[in-house]
Coordinates of C-alpha atoms and ligand atoms in Angstrom, one line a residue:
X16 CA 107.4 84.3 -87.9
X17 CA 108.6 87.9 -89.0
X18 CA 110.5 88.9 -91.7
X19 CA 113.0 92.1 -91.5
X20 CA 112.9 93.3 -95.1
X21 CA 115.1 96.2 -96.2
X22 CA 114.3 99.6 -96.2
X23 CA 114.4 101.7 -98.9
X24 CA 113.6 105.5 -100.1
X25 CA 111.8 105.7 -96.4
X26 CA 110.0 102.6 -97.1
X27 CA 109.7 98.8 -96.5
X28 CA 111.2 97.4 -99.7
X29 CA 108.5 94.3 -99.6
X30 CA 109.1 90.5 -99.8
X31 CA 112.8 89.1 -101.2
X32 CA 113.4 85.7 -102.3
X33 CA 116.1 84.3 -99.5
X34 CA 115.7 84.8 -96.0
X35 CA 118.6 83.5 -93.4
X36 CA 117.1 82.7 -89.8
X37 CA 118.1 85.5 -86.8
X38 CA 118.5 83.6 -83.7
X39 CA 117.3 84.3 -79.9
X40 CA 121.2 83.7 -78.5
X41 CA 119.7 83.3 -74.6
X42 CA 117.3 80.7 -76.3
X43 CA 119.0 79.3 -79.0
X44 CA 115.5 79.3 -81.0
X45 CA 115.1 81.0 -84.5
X46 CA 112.6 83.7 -83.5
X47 CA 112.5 85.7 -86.7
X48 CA 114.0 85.6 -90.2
X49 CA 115.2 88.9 -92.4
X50 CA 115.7 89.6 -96.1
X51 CA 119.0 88.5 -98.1
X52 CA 119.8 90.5 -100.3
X53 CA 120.3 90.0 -104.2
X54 CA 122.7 91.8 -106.3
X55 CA 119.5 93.4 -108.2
X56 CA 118.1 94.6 -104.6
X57 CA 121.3 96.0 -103.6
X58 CA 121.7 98.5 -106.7
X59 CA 118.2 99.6 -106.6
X60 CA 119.2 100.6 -103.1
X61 CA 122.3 102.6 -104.6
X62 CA 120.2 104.0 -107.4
X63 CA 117.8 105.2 -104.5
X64 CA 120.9 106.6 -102.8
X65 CA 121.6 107.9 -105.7
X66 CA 119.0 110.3 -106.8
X67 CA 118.6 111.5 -103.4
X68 CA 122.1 113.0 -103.1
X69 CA 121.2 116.1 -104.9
X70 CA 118.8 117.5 -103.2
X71 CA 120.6 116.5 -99.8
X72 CA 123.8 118.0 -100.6
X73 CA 121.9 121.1 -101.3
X74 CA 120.2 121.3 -98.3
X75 CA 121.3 124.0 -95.8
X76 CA 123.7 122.8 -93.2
X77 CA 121.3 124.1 -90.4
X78 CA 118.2 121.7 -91.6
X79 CA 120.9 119.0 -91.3
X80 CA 122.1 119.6 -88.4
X81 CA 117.9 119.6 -87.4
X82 CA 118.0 116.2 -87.8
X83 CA 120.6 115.4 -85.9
X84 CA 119.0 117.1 -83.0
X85 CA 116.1 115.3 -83.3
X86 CA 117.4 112.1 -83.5
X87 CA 119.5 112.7 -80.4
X88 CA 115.9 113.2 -78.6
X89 CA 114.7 109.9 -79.8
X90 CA 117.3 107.7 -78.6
X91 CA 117.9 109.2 -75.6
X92 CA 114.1 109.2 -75.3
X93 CA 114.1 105.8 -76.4
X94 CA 117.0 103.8 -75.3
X95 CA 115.5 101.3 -73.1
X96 CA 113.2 100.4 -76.8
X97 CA 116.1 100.4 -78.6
X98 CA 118.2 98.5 -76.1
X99 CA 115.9 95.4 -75.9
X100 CA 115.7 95.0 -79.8
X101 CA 119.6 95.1 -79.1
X102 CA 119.5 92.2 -76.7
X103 CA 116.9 90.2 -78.6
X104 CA 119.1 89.5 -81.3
X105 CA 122.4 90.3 -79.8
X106 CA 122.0 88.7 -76.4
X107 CA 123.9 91.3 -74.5
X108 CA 122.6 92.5 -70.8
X109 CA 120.4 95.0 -71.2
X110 CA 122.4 97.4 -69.3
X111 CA 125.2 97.0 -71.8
X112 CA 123.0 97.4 -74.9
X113 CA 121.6 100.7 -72.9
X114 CA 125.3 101.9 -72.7
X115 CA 126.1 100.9 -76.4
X116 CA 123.1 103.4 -77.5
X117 CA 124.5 106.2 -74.9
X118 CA 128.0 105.8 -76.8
X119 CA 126.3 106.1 -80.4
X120 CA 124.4 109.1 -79.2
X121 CA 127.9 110.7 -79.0
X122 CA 128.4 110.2 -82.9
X123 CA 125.2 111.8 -83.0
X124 CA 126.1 114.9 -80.7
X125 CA 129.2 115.2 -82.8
X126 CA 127.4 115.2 -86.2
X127 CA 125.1 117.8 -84.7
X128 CA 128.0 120.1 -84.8
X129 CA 128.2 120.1 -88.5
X130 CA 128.5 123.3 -89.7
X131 CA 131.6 123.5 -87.3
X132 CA 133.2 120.6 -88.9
X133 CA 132.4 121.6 -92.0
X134 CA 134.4 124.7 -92.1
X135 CA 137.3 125.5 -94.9
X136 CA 140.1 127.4 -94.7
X137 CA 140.2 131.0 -96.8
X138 CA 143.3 132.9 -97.0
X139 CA 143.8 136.4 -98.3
X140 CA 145.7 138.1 -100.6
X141 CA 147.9 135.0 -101.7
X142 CA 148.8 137.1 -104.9
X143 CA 147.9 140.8 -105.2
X144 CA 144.4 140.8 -105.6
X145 CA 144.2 136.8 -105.5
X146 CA 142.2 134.8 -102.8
X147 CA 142.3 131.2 -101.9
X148 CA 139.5 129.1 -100.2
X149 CA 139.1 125.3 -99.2
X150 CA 135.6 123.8 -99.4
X151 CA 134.9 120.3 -98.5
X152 CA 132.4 118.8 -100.2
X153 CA 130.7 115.0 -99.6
X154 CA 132.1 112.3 -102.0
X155 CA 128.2 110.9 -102.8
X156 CA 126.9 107.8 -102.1
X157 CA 128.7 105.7 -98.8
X158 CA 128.0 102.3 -98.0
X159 CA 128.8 101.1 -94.5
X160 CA 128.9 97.5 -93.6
X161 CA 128.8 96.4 -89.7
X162 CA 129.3 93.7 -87.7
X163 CA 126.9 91.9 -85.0
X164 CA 128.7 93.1 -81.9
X165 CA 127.6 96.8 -81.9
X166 CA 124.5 96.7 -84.1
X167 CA 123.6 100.5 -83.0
X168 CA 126.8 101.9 -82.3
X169 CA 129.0 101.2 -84.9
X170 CA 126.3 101.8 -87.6
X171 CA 126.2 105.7 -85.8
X172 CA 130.3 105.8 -85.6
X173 CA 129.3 106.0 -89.6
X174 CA 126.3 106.7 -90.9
X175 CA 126.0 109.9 -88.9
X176 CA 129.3 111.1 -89.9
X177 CA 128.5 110.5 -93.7
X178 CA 124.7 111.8 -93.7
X179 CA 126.1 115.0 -91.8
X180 CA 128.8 115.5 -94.6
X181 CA 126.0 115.6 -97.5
X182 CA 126.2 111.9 -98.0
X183 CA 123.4 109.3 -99.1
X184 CA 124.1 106.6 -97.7
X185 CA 123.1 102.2 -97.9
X186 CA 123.6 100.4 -94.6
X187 CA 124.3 96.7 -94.9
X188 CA 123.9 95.5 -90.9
X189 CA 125.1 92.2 -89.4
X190 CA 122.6 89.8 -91.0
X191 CA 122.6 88.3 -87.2
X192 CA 121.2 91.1 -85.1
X193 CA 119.7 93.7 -88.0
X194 CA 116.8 94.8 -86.2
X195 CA 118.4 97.6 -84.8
X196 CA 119.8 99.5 -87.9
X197 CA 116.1 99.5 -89.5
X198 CA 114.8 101.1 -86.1
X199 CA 117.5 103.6 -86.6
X200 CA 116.7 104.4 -90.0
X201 CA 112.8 105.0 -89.2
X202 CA 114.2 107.4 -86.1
X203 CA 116.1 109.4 -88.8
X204 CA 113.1 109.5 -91.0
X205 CA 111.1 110.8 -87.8
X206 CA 113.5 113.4 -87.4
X207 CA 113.1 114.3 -90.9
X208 CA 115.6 113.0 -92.8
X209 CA 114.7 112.9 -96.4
X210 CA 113.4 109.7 -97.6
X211 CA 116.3 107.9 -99.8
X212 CA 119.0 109.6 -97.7
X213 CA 119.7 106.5 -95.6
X214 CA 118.8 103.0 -97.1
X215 CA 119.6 99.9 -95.3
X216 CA 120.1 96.6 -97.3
X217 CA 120.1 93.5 -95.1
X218 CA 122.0 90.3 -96.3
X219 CA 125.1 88.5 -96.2
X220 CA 128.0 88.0 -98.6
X221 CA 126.1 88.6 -101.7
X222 CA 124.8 92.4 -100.7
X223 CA 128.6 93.0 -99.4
X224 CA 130.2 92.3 -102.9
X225 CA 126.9 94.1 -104.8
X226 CA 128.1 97.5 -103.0
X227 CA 132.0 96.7 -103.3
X228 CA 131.4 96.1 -107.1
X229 CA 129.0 99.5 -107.4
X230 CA 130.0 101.9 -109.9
X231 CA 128.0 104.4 -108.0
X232 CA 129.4 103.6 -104.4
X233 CA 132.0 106.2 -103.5
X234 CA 133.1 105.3 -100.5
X235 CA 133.1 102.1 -98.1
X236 CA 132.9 102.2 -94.1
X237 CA 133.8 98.3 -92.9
X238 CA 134.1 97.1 -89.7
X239 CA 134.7 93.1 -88.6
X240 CA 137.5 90.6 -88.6
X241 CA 140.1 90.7 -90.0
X242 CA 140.3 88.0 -92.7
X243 CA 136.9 90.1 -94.4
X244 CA 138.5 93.9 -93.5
X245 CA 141.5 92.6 -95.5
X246 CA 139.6 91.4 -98.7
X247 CA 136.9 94.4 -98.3
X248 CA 139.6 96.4 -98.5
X249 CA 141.6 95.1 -101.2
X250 CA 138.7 94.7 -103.0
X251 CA 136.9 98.2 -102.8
X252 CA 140.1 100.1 -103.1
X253 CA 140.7 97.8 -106.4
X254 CA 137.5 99.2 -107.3
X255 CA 138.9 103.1 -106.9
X256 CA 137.1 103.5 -103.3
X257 CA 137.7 105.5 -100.7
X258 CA 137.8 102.6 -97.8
X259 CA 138.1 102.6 -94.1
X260 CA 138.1 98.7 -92.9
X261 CA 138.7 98.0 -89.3
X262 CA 139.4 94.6 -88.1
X263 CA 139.9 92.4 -85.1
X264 CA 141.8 93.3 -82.0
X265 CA 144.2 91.1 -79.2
X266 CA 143.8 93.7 -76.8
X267 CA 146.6 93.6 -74.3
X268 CA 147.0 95.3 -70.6
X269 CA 150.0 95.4 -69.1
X270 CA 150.0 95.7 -65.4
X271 CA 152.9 97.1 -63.4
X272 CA 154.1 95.7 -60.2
X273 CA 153.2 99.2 -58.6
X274 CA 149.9 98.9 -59.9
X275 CA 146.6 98.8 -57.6
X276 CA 146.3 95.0 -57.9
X277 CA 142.3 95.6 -56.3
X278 CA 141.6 98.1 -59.5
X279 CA 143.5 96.4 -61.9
X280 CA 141.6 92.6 -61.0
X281 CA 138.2 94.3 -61.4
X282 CA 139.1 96.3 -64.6
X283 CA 140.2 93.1 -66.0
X284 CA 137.0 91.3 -65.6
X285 CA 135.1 94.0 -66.6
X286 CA 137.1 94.7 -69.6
X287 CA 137.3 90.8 -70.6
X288 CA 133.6 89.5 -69.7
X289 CA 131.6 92.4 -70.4
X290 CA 129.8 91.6 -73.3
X291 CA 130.9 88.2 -73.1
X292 CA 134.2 89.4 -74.7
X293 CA 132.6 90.5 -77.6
X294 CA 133.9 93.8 -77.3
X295 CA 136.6 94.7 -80.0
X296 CA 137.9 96.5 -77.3
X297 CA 137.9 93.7 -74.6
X298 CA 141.1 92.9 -72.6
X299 CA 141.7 89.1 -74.2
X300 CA 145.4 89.4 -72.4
X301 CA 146.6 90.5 -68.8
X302 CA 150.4 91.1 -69.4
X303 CA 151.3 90.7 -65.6
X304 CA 154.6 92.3 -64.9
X305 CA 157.4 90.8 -62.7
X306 CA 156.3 89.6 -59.1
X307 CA 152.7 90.9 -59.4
X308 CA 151.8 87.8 -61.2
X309 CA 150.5 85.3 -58.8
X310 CA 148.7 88.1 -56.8
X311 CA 146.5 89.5 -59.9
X312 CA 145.7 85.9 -61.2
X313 CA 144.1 85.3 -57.4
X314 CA 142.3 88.4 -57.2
X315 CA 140.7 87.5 -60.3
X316 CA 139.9 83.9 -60.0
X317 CA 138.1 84.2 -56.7
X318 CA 135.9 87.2 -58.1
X319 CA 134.6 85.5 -60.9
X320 CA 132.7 82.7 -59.7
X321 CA 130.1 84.6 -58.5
X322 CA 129.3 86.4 -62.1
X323 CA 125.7 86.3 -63.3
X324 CA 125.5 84.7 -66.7
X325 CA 122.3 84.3 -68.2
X326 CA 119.2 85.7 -70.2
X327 CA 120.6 89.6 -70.9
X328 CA 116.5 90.4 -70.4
X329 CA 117.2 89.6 -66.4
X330 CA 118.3 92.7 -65.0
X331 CA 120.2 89.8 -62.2
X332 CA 122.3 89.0 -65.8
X333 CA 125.9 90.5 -65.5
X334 CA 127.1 88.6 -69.0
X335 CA 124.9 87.0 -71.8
X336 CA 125.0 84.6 -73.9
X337 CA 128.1 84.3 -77.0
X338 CA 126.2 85.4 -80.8
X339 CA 125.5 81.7 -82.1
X340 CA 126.1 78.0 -81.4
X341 CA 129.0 77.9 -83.6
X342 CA 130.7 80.8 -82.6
X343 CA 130.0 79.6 -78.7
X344 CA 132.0 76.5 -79.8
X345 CA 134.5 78.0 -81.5
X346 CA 135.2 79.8 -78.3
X347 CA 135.4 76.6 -76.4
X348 CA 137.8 75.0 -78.1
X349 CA 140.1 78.0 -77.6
X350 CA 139.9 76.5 -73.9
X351 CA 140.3 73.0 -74.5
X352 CA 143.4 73.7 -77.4
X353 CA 144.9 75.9 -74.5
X354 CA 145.3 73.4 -72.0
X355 CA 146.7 70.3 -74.8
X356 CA 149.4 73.4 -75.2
X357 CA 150.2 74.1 -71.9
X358 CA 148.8 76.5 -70.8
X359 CA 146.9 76.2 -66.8
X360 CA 143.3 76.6 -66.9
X361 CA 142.7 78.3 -63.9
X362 CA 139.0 78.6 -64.2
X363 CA 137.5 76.3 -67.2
X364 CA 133.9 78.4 -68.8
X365 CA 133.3 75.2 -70.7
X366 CA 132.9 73.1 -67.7
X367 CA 129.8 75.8 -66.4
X368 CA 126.3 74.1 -67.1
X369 CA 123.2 76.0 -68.3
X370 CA 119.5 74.7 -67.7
X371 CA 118.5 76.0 -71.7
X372 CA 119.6 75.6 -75.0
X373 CA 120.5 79.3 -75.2
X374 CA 124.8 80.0 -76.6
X375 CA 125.8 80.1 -73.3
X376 CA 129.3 79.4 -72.1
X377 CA 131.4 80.4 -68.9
X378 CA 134.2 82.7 -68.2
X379 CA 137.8 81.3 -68.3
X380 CA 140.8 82.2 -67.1
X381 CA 144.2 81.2 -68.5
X382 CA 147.6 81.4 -66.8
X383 CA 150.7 81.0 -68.6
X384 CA 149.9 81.6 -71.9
X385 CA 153.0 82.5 -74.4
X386 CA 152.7 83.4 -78.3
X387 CA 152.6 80.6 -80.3
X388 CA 149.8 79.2 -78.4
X389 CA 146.4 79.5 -80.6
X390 CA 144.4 81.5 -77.8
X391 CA 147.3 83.7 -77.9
X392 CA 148.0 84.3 -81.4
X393 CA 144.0 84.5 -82.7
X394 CA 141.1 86.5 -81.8
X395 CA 138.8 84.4 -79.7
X396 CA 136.0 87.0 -79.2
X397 CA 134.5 85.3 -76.3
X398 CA 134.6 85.4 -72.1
X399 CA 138.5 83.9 -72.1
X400 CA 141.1 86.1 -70.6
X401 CA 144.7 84.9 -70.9
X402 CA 147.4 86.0 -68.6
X403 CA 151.0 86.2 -69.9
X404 CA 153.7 86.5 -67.6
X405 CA 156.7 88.9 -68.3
X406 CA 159.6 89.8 -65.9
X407 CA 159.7 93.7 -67.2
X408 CA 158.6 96.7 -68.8
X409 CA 160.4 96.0 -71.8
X410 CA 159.3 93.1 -72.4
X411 CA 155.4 93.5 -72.4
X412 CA 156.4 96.2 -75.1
X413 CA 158.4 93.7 -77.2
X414 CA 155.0 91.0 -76.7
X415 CA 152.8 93.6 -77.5
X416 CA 154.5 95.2 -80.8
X417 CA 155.2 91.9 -81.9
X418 CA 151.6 91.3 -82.1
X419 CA 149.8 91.3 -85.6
X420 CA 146.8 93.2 -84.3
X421 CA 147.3 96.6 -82.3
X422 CA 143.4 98.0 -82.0
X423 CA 143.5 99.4 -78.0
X424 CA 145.9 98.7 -75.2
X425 CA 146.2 99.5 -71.1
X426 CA 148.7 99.9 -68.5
X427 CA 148.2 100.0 -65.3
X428 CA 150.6 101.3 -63.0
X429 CA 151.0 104.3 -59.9
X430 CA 153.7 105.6 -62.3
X431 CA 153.5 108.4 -64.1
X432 CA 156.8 108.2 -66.3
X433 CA 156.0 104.7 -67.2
X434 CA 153.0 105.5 -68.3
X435 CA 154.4 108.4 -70.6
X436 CA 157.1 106.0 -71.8
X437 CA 154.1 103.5 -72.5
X438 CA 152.5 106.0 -74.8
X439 CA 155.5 106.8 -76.8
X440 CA 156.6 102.9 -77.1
X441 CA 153.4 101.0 -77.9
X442 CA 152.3 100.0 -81.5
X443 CA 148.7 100.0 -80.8
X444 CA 146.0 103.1 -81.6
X445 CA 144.3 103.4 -78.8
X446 CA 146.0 103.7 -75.3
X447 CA 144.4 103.1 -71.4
X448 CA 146.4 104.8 -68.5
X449 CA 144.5 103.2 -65.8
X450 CA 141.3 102.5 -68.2
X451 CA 141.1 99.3 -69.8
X452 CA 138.7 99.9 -72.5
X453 CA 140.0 103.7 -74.3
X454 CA 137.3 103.8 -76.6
X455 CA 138.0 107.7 -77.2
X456 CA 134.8 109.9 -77.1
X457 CA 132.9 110.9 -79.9
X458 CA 134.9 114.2 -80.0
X459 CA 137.9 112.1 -81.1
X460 CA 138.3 109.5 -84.0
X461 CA 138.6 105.7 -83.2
X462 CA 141.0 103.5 -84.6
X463 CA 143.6 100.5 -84.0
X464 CA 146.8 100.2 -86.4
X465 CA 148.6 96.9 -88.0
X466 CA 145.8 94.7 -88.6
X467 CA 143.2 96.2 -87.2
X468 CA 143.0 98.7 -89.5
X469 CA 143.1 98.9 -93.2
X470 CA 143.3 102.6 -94.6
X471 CA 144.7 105.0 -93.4
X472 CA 141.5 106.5 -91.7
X473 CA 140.1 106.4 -88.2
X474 CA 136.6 106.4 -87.8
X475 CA 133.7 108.7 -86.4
X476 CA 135.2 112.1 -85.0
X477 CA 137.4 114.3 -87.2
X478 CA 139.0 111.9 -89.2
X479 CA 135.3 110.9 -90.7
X480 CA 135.0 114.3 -91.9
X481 CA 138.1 114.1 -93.9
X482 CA 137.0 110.5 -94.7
X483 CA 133.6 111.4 -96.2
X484 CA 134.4 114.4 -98.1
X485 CA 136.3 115.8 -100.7
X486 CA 138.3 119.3 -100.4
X487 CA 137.8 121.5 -103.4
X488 CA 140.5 124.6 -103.5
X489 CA 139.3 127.7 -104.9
X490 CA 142.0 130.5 -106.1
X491 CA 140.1 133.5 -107.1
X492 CA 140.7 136.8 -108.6
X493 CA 137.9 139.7 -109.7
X494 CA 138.7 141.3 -113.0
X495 CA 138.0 145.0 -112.1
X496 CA 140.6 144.9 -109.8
X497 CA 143.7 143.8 -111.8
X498 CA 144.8 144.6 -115.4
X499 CA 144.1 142.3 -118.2
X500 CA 147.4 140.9 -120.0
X501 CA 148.8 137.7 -121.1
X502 CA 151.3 136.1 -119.5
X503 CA 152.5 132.4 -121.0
X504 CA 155.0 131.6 -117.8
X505 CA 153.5 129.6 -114.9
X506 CA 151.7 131.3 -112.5
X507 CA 154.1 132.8 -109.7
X508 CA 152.5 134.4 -105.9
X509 CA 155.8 136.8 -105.8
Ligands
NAD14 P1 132.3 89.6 -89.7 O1 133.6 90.0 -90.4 O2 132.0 88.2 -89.7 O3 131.1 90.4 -90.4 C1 131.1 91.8 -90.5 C2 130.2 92.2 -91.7 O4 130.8 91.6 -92.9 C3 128.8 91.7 -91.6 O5 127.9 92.7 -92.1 C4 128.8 90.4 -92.5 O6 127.5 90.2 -93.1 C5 129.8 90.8 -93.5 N1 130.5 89.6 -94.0 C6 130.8 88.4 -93.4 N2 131.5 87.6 -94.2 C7 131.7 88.2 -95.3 C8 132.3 87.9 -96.6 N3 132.9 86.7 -96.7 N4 132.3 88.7 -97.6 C9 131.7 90.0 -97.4 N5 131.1 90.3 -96.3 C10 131.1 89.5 -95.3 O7 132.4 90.1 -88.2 P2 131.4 89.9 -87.0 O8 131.5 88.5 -86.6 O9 130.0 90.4 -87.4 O10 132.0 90.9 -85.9 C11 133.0 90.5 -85.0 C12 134.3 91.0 -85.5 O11 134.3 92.4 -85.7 C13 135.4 90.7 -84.5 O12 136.6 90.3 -85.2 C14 135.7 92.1 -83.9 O13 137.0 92.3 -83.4 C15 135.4 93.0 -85.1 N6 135.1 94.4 -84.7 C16 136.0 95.3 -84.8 C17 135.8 96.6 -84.4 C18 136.8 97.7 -84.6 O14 136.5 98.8 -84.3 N7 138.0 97.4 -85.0 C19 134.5 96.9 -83.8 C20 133.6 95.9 -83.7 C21 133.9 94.6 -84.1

């Protein structure tokens, strides 16, 4: 059986002492093992990082933005290669893992454009003879740390980002799918990026708190759940770090009696089973909206009985299997709890028999669902779509502000005032009109608010610019050009 080691200064980093099994999903069978990192690993992976920051920050801004090129040729060259690693580890239709790579080749295409991004401000003439100019400037050695669900776009919503910025940068992937992020790094190094400019660590808990601890980390790039955003967070910040950690998500849409009830029933199953709800971006709740209640929860019950769940590698698949066993289980008793608190279970996933041992589970559908119930008030991260029933407007904005999380949110309606009032009202970061899963385009910055987020920026786009640099002001004045004379009093522009 194979071992995925780390990869450091352009190289495999050789054999580690603790391995933790990576699972098949759509078997349920270990099929390889990879590399846990110790605290000792981990900081010969920053001191690689390290050293190699020099020379990168000094390299012209059109060599970086080279690479960037490059790389874009690779994976769009490569996808289907890149998508099946995906699904071998992940479990997720192939199809989707193709579509997760063509949404990290944005970050990519947005990184190319560098030397655009990386712009300052000048002005002239602030004083008579006195010019000011911003620079920005990377902050040095990033670590990024990424869940399973998105194991090659959400490492490119950072690592691009930070290596475009003059950044070195250690990767610490999911330790359940990390297959990809190595691929990823031997595509950079193909597109010439400089050995030692992106390391990736694998590992769990150990390699997390080895980077969080580093003296020589700068900055921290986190995305998971919530309880482990909170304390990465807390922790790194603690530690005088720059930190961006994004969390978990209770994604509502709302759907207005006006609304197409056709479009809004298949955006719903798309947007909750797609990736077996293992989207942070999946609808979890359909806030149905006066008398269009019983006419939504129909049109989606009798579609989904025909969806195709099985091995992502059949292209007949529509969903996959759930990450592991005990996350597949976990999921299930969401069901089963929903039901003993009385909610209907209109369709019952757990019920759905599979002929392997793969983490397979069904899609449910819940009706009457209210906070306070468990599958209402958590994240369930599976194929379980709740419906909550509200009589107006008003009060699917007072359910959904009153939620803890507020990553994306939809409406769905023919109105075009409602939908404006929807924008202004709603506590969440990233809005739908008529799209249920507003993942903004690379172009833009991503990011939920309340806990969803911790830190106050967004990532990939223009806020990671801002997030992986430092501005450096620069007030200058030549000599030859103004007298010489002392002057004690503070330095006045009029
Ligand atoms: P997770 O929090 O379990 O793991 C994320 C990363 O943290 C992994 O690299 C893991 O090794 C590490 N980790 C786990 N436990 C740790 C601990 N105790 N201390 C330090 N590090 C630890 O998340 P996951 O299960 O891999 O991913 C799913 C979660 O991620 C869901 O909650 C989902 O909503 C969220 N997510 C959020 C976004 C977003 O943009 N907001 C995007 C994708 C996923």
């Amino acid at each position: 059986m194979s071992t995925i080691r780390h990869f450091i200064n352009g190289a495999d980093a050789g054999e580690t002492a603790r391995t933790l099994p990576v699972y098949n999903p759509a078997t349920g069978e270990v099929h390889r093992q990879v590399a846990a990192a110790s605290a000792d690993e981990v900081a010969h992976a920053i001191a690689t990082a390290k050293a190699a920051a020099p020379a990168w920050r000094s390299s012209s801004l059109i060599k970086r933005a080279d690479v960037f090129f490059r790389l874009r040729q690779i994976l769009v060259e490569r996808t289907d290669e890149l998508a099946a690693i995906i699904t071998s580890e992940h479990g997720k239709v192939l199809s989707d893992a193709a579509g997760e790579v063509s949404r990290g080749i944005e970050n990519v295409e947005f990184a190319a454009g560098l030397l655009h991004h990386l712009k300052g401000e000048r002005a002239e003439q602030v004083a008579r003879g006195v010019d000011v100019h911003s620079v920005k400037q990377p902050v040095g050695v990033v670590a990024c740390i990424t869940p399973f669900n998105f194991p090659v776009m959400v490492p490119l919503w950072m690592i691009a980002s930070a290596i475009a910025c003059g950044n070195t940068v250690v990767l610490k992937p999911s330790e359940k799918d990390p297959s990809a992020a190595l691929w990823i790094a031997r595509a950079f190094q193909e597109a010439g990026l400089p050995d030692g400019v992106l390391n990736v660590v694998n590992g769990d808990k150990t390699a997390v708190d080895a980077l969080l601890d580093a003296r020589d980390v700068a900055a921290i790039s986190f995305v998971g759940s919530t309880p482990i955003a909170k304390s990465i967070y807390e922790r790194a910040s603690a530690n005088g770090k720059r930190v961006q950690a994004l969390g978990g998500a209770k994604n509502h849409m709302v759907v207005m009696p006006d609304a197409d009830i056709e479009a809004a029933s298949a955006a719903a199953i798309s947007a909750a089973y797609g990736s077996a709800g293992e989207r942070c971006m999946a609808v979890s709740v359909l806030v149905a909206v006066g008398d269009i209640a019983d006419g939504l929860v129909e049109g989606i019950r009798s579609r989904i009985g025909d969806l195709r769940i099985g091995d992502g590698t059949d292209p007949a698949s529509e969903m996959g299997p759930l990450i592991t066993r005990e996350h597949r289980d976990k999921v299930e008793s969401y069901v089963t709890g929903a039901a003993a608190e009385g909610a209907t279970v209109v369709v019952d996933g757990t019920q759905k028999r599979f002929d392997n041992d793969g983490f397979f589970t069904g899609v449910t559908l819940l009706d009457n669902v209210r906070p306070g119930m468990k599958a209402y008030d958590e994240e369930i991260f599976g194929p379980v779509l709740s419906v909550v029933r509200v009589e107006t407007y008003a009060d699917a904005v007072e359910l959904i502000n009153a939620n803890a999380f507020g990553n994306g949110t939809a409406i769905f309606t023919r109105d075009g005032g409602t939908a404006r009032q929807f924008e202004f009202d709603i506590e969440v970061g990233m809005v739908g009109v008529n799209v249920p899963i507003p993942v903004p385009v690379g172009a833009f910055s991503f990011g939920g608010w309340k806990n969803s987020l911790f830190g106050d920026s967004h990532i990939y786009g223009p806020e990671s610019i801002h997030f992986y640099t430092r501005s450096k002001v620069v007030t200058t004045r030549w000599p030859d050009h103004t007298p010489a004379q002392i002057d004690l009093g503070f330095p006045s522009n009029h």
